[in-house]
CSV table of N, CA and C in Angstrom, one decimal:
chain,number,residue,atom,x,y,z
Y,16,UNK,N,0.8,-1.2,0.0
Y,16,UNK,CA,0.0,0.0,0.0
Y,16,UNK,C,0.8,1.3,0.0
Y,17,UNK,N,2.3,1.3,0.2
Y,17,UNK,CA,3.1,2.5,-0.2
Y,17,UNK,C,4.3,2.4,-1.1
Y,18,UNK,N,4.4,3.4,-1.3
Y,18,UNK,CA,6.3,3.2,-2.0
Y,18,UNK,C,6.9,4.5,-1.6
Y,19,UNK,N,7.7,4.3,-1.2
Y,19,UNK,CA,9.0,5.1,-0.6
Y,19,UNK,C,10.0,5.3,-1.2
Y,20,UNK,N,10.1,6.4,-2.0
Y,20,UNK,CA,11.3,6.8,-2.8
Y,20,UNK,C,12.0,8.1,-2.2
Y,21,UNK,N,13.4,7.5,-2.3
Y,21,UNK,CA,14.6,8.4,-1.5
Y,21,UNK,C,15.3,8.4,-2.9
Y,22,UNK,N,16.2,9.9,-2.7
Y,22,UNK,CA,16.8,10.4,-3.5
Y,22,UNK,C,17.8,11.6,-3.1
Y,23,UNK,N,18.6,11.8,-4.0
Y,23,UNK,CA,20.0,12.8,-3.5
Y,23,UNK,C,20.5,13.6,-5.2
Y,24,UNK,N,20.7,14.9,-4.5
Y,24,UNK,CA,21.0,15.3,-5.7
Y,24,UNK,C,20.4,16.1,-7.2
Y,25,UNK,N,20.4,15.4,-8.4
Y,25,UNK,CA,19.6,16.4,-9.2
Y,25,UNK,C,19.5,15.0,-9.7
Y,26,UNK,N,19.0,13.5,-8.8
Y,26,UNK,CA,18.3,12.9,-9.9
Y,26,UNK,C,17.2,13.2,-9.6
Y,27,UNK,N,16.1,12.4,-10.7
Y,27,UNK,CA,14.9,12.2,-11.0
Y,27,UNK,C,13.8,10.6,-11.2
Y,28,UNK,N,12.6,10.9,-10.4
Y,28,UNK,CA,11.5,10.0,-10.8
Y,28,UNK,C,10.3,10.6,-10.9
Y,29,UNK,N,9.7,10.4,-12.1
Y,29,UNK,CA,8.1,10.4,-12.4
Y,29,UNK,C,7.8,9.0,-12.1
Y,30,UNK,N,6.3,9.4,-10.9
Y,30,UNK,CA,5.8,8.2,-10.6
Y,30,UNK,C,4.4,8.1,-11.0
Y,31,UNK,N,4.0,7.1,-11.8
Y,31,UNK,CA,2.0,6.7,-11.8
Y,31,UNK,C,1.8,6.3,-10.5
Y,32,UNK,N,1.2,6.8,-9.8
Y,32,UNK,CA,0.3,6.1,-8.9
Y,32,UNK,C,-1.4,6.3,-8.9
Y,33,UNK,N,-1.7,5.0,-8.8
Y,33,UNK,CA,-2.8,4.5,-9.3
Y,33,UNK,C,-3.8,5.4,-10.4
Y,34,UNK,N,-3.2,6.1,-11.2
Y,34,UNK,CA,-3.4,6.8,-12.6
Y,34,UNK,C,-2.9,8.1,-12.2
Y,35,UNK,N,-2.6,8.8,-11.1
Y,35,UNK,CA,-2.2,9.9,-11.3
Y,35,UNK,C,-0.7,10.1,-10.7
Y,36,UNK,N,0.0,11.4,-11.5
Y,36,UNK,CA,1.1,11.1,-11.5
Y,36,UNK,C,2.1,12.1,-10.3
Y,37,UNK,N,3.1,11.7,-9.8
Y,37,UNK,CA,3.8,12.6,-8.7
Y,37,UNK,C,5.3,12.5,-9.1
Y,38,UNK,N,6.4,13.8,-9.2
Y,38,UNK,CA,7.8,14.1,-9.7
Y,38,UNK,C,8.8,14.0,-8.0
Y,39,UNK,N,9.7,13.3,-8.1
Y,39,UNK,CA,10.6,13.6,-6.7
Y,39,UNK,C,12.1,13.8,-7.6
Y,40,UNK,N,12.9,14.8,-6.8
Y,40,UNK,CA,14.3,14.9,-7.3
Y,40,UNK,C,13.7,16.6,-7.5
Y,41,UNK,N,15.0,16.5,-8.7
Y,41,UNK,CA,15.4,17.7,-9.5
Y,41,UNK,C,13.8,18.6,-9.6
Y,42,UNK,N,13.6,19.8,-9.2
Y,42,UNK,CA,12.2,20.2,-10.1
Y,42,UNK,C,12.6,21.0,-11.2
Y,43,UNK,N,11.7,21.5,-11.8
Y,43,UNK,CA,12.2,22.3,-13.1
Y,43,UNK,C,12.5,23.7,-12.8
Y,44,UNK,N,12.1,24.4,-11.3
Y,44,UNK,CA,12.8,25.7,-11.1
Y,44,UNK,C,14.3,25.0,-10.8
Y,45,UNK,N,15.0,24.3,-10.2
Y,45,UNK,CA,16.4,23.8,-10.1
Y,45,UNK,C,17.1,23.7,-11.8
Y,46,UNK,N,16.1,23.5,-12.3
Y,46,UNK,CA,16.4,23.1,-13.7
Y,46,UNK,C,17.0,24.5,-14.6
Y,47,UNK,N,15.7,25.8,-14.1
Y,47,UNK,CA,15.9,26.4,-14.4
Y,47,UNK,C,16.8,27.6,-13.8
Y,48,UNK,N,17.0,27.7,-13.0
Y,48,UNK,CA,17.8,28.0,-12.5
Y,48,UNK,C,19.8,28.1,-13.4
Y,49,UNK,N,19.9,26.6,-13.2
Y,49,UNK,CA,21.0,26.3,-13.8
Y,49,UNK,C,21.1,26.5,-15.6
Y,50,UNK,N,19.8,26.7,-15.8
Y,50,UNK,CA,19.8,27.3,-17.6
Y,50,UNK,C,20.3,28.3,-17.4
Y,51,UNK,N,19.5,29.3,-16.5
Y,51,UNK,CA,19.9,30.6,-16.5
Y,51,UNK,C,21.1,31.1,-16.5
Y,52,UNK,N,22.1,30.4,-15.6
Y,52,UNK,CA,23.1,30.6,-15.3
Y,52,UNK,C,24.0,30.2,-16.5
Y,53,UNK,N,24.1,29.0,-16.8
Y,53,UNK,CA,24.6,28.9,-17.8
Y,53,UNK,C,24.5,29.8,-19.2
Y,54,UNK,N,23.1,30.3,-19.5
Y,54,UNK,CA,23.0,31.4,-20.5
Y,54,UNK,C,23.7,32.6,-20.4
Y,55,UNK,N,23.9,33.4,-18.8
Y,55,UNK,CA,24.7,34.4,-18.2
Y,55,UNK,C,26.1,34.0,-19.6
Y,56,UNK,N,26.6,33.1,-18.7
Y,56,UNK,CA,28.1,32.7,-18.8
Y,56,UNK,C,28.0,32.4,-20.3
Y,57,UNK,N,26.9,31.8,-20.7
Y,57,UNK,CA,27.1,32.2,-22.5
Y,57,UNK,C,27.2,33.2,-23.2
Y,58,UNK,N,26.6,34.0,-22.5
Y,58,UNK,CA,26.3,35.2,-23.3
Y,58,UNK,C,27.5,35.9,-23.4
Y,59,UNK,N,28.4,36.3,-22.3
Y,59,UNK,CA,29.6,36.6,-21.9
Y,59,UNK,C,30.7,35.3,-23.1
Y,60,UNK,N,31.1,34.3,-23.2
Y,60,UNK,CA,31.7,33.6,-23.7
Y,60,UNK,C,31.2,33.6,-24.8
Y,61,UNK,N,30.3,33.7,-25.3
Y,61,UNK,CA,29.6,32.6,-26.9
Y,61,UNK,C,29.2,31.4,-26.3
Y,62,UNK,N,28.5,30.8,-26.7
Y,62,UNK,CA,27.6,29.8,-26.0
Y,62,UNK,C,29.0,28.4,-26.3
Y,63,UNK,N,29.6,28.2,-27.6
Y,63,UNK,CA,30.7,27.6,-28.1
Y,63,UNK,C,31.4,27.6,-27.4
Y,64,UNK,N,32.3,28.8,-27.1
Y,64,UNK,CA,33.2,29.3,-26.3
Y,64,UNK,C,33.2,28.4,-25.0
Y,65,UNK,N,32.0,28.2,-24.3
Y,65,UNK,CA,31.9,28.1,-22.7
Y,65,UNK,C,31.8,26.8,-22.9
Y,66,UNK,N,31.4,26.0,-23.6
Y,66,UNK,CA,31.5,24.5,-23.7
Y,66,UNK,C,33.1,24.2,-23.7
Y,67,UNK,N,33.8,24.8,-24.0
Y,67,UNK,CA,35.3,24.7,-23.7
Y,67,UNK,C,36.4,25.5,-23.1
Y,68,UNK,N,35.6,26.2,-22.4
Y,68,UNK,CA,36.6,27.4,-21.7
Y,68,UNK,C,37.1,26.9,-20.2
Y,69,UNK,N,38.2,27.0,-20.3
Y,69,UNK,CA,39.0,26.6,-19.0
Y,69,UNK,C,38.3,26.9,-17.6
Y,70,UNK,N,37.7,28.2,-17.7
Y,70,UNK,CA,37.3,28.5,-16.5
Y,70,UNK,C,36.1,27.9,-16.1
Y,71,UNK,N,35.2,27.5,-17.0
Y,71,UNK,CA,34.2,27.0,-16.9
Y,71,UNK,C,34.4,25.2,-16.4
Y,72,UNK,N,35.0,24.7,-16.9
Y,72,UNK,CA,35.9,23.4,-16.7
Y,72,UNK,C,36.2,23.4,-15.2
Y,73,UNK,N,37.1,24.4,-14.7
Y,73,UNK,CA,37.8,24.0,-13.6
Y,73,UNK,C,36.4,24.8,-12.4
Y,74,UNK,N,35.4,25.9,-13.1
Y,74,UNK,CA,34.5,25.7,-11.6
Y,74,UNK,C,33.8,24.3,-11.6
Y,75,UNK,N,33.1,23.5,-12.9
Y,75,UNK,CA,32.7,22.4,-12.8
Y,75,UNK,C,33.0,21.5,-12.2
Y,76,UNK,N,34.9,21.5,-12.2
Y,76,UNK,CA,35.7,20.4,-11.2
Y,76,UNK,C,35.7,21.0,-9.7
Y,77,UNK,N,35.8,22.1,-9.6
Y,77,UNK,CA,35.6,22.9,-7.9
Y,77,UNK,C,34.3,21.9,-6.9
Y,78,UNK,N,32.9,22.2,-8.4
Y,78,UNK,CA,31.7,21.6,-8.0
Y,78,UNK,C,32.0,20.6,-7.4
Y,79,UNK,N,31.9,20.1,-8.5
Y,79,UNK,CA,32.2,18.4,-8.2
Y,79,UNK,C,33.2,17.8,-7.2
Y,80,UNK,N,34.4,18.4,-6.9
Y,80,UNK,CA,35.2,18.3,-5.8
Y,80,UNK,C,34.5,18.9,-4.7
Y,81,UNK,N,33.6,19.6,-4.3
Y,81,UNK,CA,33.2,19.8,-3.1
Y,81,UNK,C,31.6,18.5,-2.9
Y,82,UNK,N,31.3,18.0,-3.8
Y,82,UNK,CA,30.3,17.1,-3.7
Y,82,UNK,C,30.3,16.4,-2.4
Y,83,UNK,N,29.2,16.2,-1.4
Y,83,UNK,CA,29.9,15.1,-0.5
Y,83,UNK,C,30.7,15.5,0.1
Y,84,UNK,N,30.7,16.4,0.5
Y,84,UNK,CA,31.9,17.2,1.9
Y,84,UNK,C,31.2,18.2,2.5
Y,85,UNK,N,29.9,17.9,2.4
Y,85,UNK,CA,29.2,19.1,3.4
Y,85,UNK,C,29.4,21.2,2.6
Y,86,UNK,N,30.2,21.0,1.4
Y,86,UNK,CA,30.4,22.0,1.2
Y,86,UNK,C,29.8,22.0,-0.6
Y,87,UNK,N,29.5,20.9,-0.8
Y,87,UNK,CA,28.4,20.9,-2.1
Y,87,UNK,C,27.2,20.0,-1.7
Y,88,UNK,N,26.5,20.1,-2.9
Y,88,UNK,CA,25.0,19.1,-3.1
Y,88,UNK,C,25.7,17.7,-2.6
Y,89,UNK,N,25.1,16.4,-1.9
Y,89,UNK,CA,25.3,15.3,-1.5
Y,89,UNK,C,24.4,14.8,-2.8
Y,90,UNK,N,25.3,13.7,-3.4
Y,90,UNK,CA,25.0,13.2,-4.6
Y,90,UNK,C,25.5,11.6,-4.5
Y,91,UNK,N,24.6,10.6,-5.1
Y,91,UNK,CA,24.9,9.1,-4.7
Y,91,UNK,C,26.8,9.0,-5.1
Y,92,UNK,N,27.2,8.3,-4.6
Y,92,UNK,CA,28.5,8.1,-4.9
Y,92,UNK,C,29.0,6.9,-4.1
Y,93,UNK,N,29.9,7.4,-3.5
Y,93,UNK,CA,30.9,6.1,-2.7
Y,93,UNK,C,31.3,6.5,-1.5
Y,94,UNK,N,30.5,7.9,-1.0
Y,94,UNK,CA,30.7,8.3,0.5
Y,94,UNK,C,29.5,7.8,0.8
Y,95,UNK,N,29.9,6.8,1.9
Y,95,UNK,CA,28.9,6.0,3.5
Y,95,UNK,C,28.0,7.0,3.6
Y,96,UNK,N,28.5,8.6,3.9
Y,96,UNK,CA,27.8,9.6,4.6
Y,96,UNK,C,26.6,10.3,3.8
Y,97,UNK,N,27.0,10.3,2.4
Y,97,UNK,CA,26.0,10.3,1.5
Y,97,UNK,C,24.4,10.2,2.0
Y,98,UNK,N,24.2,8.5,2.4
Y,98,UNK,CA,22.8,8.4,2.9
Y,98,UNK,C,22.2,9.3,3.8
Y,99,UNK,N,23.1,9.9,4.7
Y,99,UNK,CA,22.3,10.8,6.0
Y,99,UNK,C,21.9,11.8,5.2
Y,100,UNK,N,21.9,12.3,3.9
Y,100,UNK,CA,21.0,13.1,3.7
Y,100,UNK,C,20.4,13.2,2.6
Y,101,UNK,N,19.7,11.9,2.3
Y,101,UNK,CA,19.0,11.4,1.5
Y,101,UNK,C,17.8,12.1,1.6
Y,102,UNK,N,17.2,12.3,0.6
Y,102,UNK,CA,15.6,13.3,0.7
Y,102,UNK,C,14.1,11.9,0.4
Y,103,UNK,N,13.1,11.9,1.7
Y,103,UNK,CA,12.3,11.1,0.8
Y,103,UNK,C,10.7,11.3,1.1
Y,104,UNK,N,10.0,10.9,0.4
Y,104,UNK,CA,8.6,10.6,0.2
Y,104,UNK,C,8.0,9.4,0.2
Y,105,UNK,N,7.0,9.2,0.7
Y,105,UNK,CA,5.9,8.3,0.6
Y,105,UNK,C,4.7,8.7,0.4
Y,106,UNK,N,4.5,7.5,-0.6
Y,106,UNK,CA,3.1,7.9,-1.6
Y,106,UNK,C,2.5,6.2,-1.1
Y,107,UNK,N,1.3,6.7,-1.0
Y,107,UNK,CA,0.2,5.6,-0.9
Y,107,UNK,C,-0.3,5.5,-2.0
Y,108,UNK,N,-0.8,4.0,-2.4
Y,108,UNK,CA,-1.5,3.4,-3.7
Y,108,UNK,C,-2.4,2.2,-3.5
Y,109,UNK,N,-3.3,1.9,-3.9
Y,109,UNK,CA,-4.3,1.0,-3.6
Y,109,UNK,C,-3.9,0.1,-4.6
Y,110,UNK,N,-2.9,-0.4,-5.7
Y,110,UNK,CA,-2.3,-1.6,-5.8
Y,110,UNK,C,-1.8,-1.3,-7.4
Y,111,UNK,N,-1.2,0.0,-7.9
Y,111,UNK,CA,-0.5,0.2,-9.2
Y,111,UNK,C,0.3,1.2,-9.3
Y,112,UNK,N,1.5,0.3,-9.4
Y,112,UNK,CA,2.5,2.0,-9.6
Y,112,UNK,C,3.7,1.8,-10.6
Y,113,UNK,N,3.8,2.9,-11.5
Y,113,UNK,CA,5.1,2.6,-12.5
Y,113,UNK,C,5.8,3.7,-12.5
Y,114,UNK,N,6.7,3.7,-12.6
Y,114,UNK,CA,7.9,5.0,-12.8
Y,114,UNK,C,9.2,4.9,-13.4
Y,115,UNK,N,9.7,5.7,-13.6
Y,115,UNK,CA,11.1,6.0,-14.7
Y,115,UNK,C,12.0,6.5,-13.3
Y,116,UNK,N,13.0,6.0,-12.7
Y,116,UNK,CA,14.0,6.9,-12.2
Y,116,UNK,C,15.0,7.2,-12.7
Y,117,UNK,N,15.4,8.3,-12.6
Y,117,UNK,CA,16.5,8.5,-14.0
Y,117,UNK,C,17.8,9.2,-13.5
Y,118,UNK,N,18.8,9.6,-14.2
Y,118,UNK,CA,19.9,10.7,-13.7
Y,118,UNK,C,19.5,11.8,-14.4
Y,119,UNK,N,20.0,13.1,-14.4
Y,119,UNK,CA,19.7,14.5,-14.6
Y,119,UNK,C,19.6,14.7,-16.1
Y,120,UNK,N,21.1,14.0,-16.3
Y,120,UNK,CA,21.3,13.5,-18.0
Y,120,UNK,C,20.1,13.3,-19.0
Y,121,UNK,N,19.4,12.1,-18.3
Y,121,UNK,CA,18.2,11.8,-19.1
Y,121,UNK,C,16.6,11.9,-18.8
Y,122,UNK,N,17.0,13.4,-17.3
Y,122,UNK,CA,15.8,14.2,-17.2
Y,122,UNK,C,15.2,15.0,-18.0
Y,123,UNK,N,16.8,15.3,-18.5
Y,123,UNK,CA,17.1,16.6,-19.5
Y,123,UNK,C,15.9,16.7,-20.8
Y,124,UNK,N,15.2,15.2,-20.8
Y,124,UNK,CA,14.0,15.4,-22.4
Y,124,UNK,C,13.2,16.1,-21.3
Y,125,UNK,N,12.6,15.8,-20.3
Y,125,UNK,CA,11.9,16.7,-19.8
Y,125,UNK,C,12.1,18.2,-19.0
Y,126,UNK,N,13.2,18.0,-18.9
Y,126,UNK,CA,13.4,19.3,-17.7
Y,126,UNK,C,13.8,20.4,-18.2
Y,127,UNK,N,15.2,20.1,-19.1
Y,127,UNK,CA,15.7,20.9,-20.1
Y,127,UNK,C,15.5,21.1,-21.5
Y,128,UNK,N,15.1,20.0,-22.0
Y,128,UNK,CA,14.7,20.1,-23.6
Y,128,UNK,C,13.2,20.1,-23.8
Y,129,UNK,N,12.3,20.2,-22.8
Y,129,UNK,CA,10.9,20.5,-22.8
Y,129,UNK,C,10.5,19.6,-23.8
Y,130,UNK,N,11.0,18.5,-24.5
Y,130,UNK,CA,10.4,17.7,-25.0
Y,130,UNK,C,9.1,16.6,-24.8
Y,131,UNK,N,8.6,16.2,-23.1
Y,131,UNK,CA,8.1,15.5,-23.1
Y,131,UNK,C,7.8,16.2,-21.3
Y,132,UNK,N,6.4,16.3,-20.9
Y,132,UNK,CA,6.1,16.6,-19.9
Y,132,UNK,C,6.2,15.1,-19.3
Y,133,UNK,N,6.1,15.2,-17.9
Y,133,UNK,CA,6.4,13.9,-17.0
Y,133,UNK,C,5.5,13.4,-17.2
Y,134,UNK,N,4.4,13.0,-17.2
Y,134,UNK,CA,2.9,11.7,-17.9
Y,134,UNK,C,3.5,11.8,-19.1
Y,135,UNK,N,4.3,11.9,-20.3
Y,135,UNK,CA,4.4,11.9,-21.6
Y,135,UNK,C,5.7,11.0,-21.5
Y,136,UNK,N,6.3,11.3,-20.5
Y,136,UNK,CA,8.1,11.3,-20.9
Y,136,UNK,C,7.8,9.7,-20.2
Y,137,UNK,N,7.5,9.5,-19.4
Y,137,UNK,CA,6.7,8.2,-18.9
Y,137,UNK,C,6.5,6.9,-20.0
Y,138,UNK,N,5.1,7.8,-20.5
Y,138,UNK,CA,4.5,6.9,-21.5
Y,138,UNK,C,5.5,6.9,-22.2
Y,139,UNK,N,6.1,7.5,-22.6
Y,139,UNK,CA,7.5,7.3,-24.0
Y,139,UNK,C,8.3,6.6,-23.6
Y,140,UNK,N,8.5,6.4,-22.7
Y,140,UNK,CA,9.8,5.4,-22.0
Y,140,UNK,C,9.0,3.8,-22.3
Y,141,UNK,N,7.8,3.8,-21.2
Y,141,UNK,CA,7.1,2.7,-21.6
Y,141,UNK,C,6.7,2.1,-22.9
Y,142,UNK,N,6.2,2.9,-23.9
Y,142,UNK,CA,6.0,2.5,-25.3
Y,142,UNK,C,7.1,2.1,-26.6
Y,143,UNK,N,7.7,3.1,-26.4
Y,143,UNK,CA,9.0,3.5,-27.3
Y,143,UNK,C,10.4,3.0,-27.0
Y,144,UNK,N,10.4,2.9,-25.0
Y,144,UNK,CA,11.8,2.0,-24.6
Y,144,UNK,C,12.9,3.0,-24.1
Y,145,UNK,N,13.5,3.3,-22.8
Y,145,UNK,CA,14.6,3.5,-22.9
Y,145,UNK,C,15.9,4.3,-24.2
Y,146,UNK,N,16.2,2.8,-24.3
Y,146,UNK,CA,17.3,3.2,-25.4
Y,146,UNK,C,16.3,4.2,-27.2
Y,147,UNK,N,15.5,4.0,-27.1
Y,147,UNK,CA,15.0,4.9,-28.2
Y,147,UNK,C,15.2,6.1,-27.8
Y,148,UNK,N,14.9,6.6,-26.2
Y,148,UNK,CA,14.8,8.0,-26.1
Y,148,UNK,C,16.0,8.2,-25.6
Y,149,UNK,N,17.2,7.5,-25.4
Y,149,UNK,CA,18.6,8.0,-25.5
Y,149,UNK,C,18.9,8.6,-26.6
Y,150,UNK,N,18.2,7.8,-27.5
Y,150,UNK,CA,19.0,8.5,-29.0
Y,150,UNK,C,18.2,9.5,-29.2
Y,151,UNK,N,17.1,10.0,-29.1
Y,151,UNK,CA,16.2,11.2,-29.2
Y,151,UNK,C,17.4,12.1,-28.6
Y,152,UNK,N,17.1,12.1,-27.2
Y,152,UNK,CA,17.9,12.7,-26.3
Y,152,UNK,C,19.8,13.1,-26.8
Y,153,UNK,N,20.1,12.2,-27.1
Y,153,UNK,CA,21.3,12.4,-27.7
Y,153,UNK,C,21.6,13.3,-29.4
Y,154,UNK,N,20.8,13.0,-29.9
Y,154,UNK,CA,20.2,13.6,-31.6
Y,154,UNK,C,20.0,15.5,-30.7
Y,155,UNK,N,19.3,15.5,-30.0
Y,155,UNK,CA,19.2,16.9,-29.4
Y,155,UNK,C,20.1,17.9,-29.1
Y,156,UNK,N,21.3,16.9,-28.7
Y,156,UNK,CA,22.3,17.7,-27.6
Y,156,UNK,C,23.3,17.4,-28.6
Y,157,UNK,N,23.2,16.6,-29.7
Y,157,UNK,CA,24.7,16.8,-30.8
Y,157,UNK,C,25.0,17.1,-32.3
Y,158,UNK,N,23.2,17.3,-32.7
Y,158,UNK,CA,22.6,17.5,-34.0
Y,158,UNK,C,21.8,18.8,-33.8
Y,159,UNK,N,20.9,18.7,-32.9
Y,159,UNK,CA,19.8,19.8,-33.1
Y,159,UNK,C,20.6,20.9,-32.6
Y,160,UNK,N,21.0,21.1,-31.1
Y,160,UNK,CA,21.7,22.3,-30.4
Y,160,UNK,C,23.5,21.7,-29.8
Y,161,UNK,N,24.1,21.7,-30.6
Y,161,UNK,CA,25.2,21.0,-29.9
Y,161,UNK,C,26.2,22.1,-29.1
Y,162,UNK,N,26.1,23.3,-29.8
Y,162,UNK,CA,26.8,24.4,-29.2
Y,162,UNK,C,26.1,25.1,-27.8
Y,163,UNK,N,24.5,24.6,-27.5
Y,163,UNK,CA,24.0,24.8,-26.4
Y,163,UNK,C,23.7,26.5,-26.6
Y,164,UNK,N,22.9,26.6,-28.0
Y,164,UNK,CA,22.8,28.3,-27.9
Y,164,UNK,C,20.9,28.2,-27.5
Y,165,UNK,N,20.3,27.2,-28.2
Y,165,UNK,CA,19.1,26.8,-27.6
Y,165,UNK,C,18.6,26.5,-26.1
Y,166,UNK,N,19.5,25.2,-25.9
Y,166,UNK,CA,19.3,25.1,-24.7
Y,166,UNK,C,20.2,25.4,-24.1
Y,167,UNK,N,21.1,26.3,-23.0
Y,167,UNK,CA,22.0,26.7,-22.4
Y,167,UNK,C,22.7,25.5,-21.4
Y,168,UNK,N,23.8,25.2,-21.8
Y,168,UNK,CA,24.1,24.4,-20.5
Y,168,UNK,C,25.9,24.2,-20.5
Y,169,UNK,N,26.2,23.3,-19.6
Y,169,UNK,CA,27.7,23.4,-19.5
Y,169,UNK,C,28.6,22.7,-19.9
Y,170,UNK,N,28.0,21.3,-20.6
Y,170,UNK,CA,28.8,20.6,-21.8
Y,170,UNK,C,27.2,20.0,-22.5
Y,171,UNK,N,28.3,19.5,-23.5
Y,171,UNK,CA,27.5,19.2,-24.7
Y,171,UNK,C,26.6,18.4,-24.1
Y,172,UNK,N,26.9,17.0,-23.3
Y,172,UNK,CA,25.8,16.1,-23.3
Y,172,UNK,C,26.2,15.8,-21.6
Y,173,UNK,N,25.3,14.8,-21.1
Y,173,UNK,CA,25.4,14.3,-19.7
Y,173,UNK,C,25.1,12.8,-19.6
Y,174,UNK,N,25.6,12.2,-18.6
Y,174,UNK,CA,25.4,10.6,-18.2
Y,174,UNK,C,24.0,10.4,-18.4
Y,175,UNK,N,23.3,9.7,-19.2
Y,175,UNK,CA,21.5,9.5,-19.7
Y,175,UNK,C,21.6,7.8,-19.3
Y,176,UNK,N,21.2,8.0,-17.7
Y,176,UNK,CA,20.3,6.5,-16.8
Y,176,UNK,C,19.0,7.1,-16.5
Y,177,UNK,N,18.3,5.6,-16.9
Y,177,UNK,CA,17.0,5.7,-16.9
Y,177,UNK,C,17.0,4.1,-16.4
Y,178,UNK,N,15.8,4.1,-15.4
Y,178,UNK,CA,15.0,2.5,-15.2
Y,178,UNK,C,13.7,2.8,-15.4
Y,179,UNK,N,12.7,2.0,-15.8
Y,179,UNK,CA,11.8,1.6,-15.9
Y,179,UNK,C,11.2,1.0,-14.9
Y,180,UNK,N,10.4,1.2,-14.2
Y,180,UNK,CA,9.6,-0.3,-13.5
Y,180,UNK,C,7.9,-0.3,-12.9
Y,181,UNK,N,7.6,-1.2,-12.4
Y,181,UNK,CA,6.6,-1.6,-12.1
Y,181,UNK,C,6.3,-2.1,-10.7
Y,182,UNK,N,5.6,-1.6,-10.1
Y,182,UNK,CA,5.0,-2.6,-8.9
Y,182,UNK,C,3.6,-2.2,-8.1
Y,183,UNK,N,3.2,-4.1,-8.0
Y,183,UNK,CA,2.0,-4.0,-7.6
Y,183,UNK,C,1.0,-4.4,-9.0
Y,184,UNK,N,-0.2,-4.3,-8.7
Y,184,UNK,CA,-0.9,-4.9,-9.6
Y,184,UNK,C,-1.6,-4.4,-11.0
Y,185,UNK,N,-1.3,-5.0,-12.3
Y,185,UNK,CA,-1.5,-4.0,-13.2
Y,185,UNK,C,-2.4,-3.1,-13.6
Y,186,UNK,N,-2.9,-2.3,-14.0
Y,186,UNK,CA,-4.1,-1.2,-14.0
Y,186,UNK,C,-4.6,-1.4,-15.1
């Protein structure tokens, strides 16, 4: 009768429960947010420019070096300590639940490339599969906007994990 999803960081799950739907992780003002910023720093660089500009590189590594030290975002990894500040929710369901939990990477059809609202990006996972919408997702970030003058961001593409699953009784 529940499910309890914990999470850290800027992943993502869209969940059905019993037809209607609930988002945990990343939300799209977080999302937006980091557009914004990135657009700043493009506009100042060339959007080209900042996908390979040193300085942009080495705050990225700053980031990421402070992850997990109480001095950045706590994000899954290989620090023990990580768990103590896991974020979570429980959702009650009377016996049908499916969701997509994903990494930021391949939140990005919905969060950042507005491609697919969370009930859509769902069904598209489910119908279409995973690996189909990697390559959507990927076609986006290295064909359609590769320079990131559309969608603003800090390298060209990101780590795109998705699961699929199910539990409880079918609807």
């Amino acid at each position: 009768g529940t499910v309890e999803a914990a999470w850290l960081g800027d992943c993502r799950a869209i969940l059905e429960i019993d037809g209607g739907i609930v988002t945990c992780g990343e939300t799209p003002e977080g999302e937006a947010q980091e557009r914004a910023f990135a657009a700043r720093i493009g506009t100042d660089l060339g959007a080209t420019a900042m996908l390979r500009s040193p300085a942009v590189i080495e705050q990225l590594r700053i980031a990421r070096a402070a992850s997990n030290t109480g001095r950045g975002r706590w994000v899954l990894g290989l620090e023990p300590e990580a768990a103590d500040h896991l974020e979570t929710a429980v959702f009650h369901h009377t016996g049908h639940v499916r969701g997509l939990a994903m990494s930021d990477g391949f939140s990005a059809l919905e969060l950042k490339y507005k491609r697919f609202t969370p009930d859509a990006l769902l069904q598209q996972a489910e119908a279409r599969g995973l690996a189909a919408l990697g390559t959507e997702l990927r076609h986006i970030e290295e064909v359609e906007d590769p320079q990131g003058k559309t969608f603003p961001r800090f390298k060209v593409s990101d780590d795109a994990t998705g699961v699929l699953f199910r539990a409880g009784k079918r609807a």
